[in-house]
Short mmCIF file of C-alpha atoms in Angstrom, two decimals:
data_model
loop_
_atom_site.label_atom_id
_atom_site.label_comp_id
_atom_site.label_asym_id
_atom_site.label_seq_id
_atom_site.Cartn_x
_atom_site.Cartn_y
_atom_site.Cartn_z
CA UNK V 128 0.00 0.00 0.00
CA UNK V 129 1.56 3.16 -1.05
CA UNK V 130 2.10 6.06 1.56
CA UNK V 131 0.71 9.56 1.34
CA UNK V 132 4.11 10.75 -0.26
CA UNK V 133 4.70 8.28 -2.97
CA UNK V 134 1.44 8.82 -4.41
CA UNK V 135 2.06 12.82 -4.24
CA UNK V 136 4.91 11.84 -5.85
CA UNK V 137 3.81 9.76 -8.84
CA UNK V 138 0.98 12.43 -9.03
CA UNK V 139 3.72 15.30 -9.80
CA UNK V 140 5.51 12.73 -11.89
CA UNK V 141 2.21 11.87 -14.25
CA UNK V 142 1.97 16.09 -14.26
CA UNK V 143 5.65 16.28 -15.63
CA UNK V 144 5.55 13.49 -18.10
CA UNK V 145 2.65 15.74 -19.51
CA UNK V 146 4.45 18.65 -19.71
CA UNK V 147 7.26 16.82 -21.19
CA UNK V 148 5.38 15.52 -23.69
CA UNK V 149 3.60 18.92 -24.74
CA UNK V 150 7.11 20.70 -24.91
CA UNK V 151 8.03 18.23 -27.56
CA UNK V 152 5.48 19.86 -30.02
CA UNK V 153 8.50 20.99 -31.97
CA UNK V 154 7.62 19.84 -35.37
CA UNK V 155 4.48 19.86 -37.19
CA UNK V 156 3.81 16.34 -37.24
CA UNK V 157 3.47 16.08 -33.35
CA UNK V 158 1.61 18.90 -33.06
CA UNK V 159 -0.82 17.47 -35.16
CA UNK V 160 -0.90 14.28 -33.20
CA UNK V 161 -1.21 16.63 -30.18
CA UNK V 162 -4.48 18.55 -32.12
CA UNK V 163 -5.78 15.33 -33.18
CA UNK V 164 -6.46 14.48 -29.20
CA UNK V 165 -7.71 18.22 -28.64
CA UNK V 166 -10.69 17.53 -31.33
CA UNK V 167 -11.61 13.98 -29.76
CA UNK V 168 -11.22 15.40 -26.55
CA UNK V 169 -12.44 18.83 -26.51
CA UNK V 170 -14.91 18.81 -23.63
CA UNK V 171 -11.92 17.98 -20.94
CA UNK V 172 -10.25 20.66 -19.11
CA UNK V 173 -6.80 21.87 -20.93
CA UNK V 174 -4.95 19.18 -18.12
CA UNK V 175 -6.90 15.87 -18.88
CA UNK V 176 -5.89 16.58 -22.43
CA UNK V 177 -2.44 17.05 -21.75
CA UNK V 178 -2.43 14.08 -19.63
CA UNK V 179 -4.25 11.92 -22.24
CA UNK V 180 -2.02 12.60 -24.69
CA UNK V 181 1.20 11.92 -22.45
CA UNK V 182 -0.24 8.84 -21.62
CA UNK V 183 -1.71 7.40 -24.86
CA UNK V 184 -1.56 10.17 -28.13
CA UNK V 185 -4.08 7.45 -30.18
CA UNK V 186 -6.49 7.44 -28.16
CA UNK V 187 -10.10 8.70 -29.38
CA UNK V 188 -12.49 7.96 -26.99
CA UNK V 189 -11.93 7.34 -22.84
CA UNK V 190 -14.52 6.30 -20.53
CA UNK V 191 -14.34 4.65 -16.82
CA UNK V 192 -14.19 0.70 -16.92
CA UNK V 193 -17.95 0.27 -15.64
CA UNK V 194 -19.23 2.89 -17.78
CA UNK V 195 -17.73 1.22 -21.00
CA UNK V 196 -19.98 -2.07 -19.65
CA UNK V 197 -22.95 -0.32 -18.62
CA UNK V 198 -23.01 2.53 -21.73
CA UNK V 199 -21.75 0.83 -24.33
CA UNK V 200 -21.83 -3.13 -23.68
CA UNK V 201 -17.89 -3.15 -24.03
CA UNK V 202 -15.60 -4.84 -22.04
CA UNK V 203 -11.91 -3.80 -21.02
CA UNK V 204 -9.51 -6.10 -22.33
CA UNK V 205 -7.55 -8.21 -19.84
CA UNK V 206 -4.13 -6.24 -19.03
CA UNK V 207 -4.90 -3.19 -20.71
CA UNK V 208 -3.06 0.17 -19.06
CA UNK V 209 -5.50 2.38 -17.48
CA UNK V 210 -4.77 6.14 -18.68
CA UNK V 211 -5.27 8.75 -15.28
CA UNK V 212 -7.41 11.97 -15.51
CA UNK V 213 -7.35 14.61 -12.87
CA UNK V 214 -10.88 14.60 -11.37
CA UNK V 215 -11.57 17.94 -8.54
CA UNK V 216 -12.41 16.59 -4.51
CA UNK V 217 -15.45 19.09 -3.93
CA UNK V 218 -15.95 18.95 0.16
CA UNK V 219 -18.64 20.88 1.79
CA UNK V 220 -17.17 23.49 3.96
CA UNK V 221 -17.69 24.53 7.52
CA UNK V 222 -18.79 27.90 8.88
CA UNK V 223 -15.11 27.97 9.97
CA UNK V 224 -13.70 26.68 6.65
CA UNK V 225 -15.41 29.13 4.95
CA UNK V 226 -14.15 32.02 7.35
CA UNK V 227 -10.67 30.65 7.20
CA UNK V 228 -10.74 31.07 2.99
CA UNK V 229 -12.61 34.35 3.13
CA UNK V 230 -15.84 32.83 0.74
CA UNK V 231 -19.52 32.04 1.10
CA UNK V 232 -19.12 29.57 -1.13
CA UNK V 233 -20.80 26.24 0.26
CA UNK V 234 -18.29 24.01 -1.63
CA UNK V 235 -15.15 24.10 -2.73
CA UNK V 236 -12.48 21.81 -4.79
CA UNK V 237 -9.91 20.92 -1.71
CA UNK V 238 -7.40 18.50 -4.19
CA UNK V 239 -7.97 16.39 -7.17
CA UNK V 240 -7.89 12.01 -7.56
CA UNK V 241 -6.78 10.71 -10.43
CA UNK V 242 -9.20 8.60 -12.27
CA UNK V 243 -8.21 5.31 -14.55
CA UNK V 244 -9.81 5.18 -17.68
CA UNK V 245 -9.18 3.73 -20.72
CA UNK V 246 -9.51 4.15 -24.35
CA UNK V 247 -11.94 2.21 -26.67
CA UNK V 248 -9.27 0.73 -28.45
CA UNK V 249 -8.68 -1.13 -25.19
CA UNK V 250 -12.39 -2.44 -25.09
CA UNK V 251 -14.35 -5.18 -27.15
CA UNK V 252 -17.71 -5.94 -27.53
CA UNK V 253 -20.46 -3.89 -29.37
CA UNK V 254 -19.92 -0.85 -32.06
CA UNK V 255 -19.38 2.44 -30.75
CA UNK V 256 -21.99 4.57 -32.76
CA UNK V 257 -21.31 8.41 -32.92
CA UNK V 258 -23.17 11.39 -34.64
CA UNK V 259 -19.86 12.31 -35.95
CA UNK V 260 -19.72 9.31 -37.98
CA UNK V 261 -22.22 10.75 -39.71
CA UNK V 262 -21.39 14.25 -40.05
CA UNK V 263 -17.96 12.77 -41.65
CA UNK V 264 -19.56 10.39 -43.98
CA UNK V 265 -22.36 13.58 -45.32
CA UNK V 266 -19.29 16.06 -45.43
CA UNK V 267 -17.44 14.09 -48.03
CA UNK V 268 -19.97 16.01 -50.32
CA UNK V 269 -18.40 18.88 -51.33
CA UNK V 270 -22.32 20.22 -51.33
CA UNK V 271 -22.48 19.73 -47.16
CA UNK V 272 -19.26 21.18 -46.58
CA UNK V 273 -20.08 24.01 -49.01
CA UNK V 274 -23.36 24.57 -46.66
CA UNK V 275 -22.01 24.18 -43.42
CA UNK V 276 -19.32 27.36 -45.01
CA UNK V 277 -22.60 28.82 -45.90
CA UNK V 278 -24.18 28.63 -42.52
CA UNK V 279 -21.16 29.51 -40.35
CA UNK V 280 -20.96 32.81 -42.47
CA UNK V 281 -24.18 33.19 -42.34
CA UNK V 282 -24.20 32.72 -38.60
CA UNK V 283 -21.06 35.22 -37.99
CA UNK V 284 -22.90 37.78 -39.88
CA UNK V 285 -26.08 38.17 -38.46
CA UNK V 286 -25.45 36.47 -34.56
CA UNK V 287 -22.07 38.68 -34.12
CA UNK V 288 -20.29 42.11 -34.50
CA UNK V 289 -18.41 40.16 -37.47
CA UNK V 290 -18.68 40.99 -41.44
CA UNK V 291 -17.48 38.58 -43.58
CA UNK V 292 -17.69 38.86 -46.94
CA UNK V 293 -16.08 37.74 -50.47
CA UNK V 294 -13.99 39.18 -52.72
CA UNK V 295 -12.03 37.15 -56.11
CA UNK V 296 -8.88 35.32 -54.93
CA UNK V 297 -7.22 37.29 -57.67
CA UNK V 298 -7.18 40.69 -55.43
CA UNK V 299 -5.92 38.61 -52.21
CA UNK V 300 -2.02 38.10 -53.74
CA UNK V 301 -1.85 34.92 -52.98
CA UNK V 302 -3.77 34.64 -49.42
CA UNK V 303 -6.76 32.81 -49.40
CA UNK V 304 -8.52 35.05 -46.97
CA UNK V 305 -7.87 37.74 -43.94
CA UNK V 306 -8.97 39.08 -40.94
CA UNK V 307 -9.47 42.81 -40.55
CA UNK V 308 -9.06 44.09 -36.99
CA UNK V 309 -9.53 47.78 -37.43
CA UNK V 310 -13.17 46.80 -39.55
CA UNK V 311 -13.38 43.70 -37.57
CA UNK V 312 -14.10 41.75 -41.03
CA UNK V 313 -13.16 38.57 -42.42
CA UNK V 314 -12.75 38.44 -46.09
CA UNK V 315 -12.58 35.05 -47.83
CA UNK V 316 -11.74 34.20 -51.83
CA UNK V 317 -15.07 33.54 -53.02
CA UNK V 318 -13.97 31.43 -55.62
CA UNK V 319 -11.87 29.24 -54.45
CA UNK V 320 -12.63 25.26 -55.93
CA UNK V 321 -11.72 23.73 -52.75
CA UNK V 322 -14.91 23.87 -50.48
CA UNK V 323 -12.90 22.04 -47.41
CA UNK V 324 -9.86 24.71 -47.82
CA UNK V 325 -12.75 27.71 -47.90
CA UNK V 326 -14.52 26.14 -44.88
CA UNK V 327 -11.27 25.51 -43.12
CA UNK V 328 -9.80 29.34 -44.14
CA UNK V 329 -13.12 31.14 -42.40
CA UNK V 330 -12.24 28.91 -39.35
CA UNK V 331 -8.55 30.35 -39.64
CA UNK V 332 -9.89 34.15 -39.69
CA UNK V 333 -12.99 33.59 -36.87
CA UNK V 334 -9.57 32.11 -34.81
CA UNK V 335 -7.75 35.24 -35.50
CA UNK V 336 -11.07 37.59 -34.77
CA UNK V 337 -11.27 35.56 -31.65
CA UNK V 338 -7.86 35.64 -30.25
CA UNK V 339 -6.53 38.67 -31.88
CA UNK V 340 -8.72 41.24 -32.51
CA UNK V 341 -8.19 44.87 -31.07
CA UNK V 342 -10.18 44.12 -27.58
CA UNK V 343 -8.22 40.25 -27.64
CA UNK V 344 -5.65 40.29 -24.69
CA UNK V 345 -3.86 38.02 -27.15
CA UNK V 346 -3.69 40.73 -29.96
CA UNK V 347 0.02 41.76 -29.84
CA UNK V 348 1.15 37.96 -29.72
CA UNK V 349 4.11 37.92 -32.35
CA UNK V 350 2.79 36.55 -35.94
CA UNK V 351 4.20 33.44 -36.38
CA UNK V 352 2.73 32.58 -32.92
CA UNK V 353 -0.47 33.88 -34.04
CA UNK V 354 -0.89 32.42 -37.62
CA UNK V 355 -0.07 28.96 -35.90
CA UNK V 356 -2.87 29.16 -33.12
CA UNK V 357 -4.84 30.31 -36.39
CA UNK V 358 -4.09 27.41 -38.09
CA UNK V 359 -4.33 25.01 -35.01
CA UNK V 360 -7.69 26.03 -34.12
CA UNK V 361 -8.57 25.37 -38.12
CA UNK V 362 -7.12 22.15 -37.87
CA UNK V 363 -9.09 21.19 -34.78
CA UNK V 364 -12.43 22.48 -36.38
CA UNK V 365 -11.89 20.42 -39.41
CA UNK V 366 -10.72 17.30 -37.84
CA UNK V 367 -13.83 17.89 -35.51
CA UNK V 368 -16.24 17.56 -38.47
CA UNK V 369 -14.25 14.74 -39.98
CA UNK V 370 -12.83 16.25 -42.97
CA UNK V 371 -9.27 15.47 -43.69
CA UNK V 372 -7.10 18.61 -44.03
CA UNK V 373 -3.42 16.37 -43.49
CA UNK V 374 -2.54 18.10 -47.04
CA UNK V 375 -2.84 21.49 -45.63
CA UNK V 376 0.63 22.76 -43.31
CA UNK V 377 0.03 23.72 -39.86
CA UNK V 378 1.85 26.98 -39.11
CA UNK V 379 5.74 26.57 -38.21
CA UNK V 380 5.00 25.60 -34.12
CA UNK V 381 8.89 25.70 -32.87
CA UNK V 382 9.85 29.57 -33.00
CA UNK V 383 7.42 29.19 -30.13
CA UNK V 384 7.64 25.85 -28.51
CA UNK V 385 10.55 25.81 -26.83
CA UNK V 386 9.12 28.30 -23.80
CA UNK V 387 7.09 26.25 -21.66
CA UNK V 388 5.53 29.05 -20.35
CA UNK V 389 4.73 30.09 -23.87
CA UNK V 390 3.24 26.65 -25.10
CA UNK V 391 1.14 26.39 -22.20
CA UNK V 392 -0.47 29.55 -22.62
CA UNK V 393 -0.85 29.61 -26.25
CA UNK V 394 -2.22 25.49 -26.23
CA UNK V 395 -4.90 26.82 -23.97
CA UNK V 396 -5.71 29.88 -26.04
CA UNK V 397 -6.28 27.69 -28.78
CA UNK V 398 -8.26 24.81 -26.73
CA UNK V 399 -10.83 27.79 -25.78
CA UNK V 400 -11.22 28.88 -29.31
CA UNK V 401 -11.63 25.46 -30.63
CA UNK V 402 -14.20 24.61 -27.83
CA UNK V 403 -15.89 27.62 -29.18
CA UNK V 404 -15.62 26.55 -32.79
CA UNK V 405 -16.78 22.69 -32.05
CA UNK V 406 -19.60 24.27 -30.69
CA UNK V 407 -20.78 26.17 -32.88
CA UNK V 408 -20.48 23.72 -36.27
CA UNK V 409 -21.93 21.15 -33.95
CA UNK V 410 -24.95 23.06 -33.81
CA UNK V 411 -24.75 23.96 -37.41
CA UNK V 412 -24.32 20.89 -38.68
CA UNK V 413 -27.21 19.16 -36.49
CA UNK V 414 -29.62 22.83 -37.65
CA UNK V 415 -28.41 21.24 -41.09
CA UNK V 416 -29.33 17.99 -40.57
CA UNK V 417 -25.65 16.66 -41.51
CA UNK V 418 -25.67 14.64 -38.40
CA UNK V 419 -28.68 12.54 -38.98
CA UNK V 420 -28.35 9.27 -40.54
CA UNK V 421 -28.80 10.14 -44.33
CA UNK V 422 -31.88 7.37 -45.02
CA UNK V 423 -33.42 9.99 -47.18
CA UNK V 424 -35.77 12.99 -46.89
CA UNK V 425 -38.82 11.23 -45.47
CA UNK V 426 -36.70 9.59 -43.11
CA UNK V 427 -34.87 12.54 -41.65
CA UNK V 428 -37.98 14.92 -41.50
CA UNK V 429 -40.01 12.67 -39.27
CA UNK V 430 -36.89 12.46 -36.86
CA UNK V 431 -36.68 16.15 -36.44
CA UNK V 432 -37.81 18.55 -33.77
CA UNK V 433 -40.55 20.89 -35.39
CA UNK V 434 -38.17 24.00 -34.14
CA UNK V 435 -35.23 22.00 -35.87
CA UNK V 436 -37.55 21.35 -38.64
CA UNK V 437 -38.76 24.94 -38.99
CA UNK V 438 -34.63 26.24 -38.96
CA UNK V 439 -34.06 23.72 -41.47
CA UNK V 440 -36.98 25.80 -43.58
CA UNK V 441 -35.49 28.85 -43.10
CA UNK V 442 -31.53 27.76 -43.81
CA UNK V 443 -33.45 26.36 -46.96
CA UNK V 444 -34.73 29.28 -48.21
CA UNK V 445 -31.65 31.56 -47.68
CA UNK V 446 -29.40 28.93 -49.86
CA UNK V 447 -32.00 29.12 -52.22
CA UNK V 448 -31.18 32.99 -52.48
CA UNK V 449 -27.38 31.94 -51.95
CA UNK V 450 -27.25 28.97 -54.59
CA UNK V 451 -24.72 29.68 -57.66
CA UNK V 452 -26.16 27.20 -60.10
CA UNK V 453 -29.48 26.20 -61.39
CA UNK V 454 -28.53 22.51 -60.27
CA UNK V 455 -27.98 23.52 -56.69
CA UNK V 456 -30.72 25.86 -56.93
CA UNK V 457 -33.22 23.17 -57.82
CA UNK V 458 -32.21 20.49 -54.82
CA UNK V 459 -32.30 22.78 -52.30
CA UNK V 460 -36.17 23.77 -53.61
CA UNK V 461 -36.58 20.26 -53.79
CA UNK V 462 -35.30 19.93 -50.09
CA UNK V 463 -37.87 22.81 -49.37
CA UNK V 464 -40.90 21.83 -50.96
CA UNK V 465 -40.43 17.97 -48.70
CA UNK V 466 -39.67 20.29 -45.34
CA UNK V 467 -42.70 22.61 -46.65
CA UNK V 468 -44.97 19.23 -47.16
CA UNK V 469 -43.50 17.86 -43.50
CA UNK V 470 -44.31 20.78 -41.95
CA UNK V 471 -47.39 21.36 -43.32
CA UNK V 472 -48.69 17.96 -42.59
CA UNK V 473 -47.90 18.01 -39.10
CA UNK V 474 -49.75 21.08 -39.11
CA UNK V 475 -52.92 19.35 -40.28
CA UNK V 476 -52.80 16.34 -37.83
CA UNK V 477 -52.63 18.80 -34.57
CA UNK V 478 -55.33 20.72 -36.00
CA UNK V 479 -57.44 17.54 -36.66
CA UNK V 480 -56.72 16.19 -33.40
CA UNK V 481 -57.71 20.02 -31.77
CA UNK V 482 -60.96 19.44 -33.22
CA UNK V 483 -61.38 15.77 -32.03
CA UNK V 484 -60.51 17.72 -28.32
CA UNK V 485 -63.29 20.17 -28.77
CA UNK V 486 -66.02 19.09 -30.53
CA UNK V 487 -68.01 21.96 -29.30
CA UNK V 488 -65.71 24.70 -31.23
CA UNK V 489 -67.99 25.09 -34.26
CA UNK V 490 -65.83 24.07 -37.48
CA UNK V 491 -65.79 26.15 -41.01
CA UNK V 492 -68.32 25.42 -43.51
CA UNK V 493 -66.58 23.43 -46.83
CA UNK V 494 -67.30 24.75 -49.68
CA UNK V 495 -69.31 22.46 -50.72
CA UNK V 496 -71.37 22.74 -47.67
CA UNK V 497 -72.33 26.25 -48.17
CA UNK V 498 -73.45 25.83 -52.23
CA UNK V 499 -75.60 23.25 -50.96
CA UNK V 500 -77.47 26.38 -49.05
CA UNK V 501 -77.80 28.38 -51.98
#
């Protein structure tokens, strides 16, 4: 049984092998090992990722060893090495405890445990199922990605102080887009072929208007530190959706990777940001219906939300107005005219069943009815 000051011990050592690890990011291929865990991992605090990626860089998806039985019928194979995540001991305190650290505060985090879990590679038993499986599989269509680009511009411009607008790629000599901080605007090539490098390039500029804008505390970061959080958090975003950018270069990471107070600070910039971008093309995507199981139209209607169903009308229409080509401008009114017929039928059966409810409200004369009268 280990003593109070071996397991401090190991606890600082697990810390440093972290940090170790993370101050290693001196190359662009280990950062993007490094980002790959950020995207699977996004939701943990800036040290669980750290410490999952010290411990096991391929991992994709951690849970506890009875939640892997219980959740997802999976079973932790027989000698597999348990990966530790810091996990907060919240005690209630005492009138006196509270005194004695100058809050009102009820509870408070007195030390942390550190958790075993492990990854699903180390499990067996039934299919993991995830909505991003989907999102990947409908964003191989260069038409999904081009609407989730759509949408996300869309959103910046009318849900935020952001403009962001187009302009040919001719007149950007030889940038693909930039972010204005005096105008606070993005401007993107409007014609560039690639849809993933387009979507991926107004992640890069939201990054910058995020972390370096004029009000940013981050603003006067030097530029090859900032073009590489740029990039990171562009990276993240795209990896998050499941498109593969491997063929685009991260920025140059070790002009500012050797400071460990440096990494650790700009790593956790870019974790917040990417949070922040997840978040958002979660949402998006889902509004879009890119992470339902793509059965077809009838199928995906009926499994949607009527507020879903009625943003799905409205995104609709405004690609409609947005569409480039008579092609694209004819399957998103097809798209329409089945969310129109959804919606409207719905509409019917809770009238018809209003009716049923109250049998006393007096119902409209048909047509038909009132000829009869004349």
């Amino acid at each position: 049984m280990p003593n109070k000051a071996d397991v401090k011990a190991w606890k600082a050592q697990l810390v440093a092998q972290a940090e170790q690890q993370i101050l290693k990011l001196t190359d662009s291929d280990q950062f993007k090992k490094y980002l790959n865990t950020l995207a699977k991992f996004h939701r943990y605090s800036a040290r669980n990722i750290d410490l999952i990626y010290a411990q096991n860089p391929q991992a994709t998806q951690v849970a506890g060893f009875k939640q892997w039985q219980k959740a997802f019928n999976r079973t932790v194979n027989r000698g597999a090495k348990a990966i530790r995540i810091a996990a907060p001991i919240i005690k209630k305190l005492t009138p006196a405890e509270q005194k004695h650290l100058d809050t009102t505060d009820e509870r408070a985090i007195v030390g942390y445990r550190y958790l075993p879990v492990f990854d699903v590679a180390q499990t067996s038993g039934e299919p993991v199922l995830s909505a991003k499986d989907f999102v990947k599989e409908n964003l191989a269509d260069h038409q999904n990605v081009t609407s989730l680009y759509n949408a996300f511009k869309d959103y910046l411009n009318q849900q935020t102080d952001l403009k962001v607008s187009e302009v040919p790629l001719a007149t950007l000599n030889g940038a693909k887009g930039y972010f204005q901080p005096s105008t606070n605007e993005i401007v993107i090539g409007g014609n560039e072929s690639d849809n993933a490098l387009k979507l991926k390039t107004l992640y890069h500029e939201y990054a910058h208007s995020q972390l370096h804008g004029l009000k940013s505390a981050f603003k006067d970061r030097p530029r090859a530190y900032q073009e590489t959080q740029a990039e990171a958090v562009a990276y993240v975003a795209m990896q998050n959706i499941g498109v593969d950018t491997s063929n685009y270069s991260l920025g140059y990471v070790a002009t500012w990777a050797k400071d460990k107070a440096v990494i650790h600070s700009a790593l956790s910039e870019i974790q917040q940001v990417s949070n922040k971008v997840i978040e958002l093309s979660d949402g998006l995507t889902k509004q879009l219906g890119l992470q339902e199981a793509q059965e077809g139209p009838e199928h995906d209607l009926k499994m949607l939300a009527a507020q879903s169903l009625n943003k799905s009308y409205q995104s609709l229409q405004q690609q409609i107005q947005q569409a480039t080509s008579p092609q694209q401008k004819a399957q998103f009114k097809n798209q329409l005219n089945d969310v129109h017929q959804e919606i409207s039928d719905r509409t019917q059966k809770q009238l018809k069943a209003f009716a049923e409810q109250n049998p006393e409200i007096k119902q409209p004369e048909s047509k038909l009815d009132q000829s009869l009268k004349r």
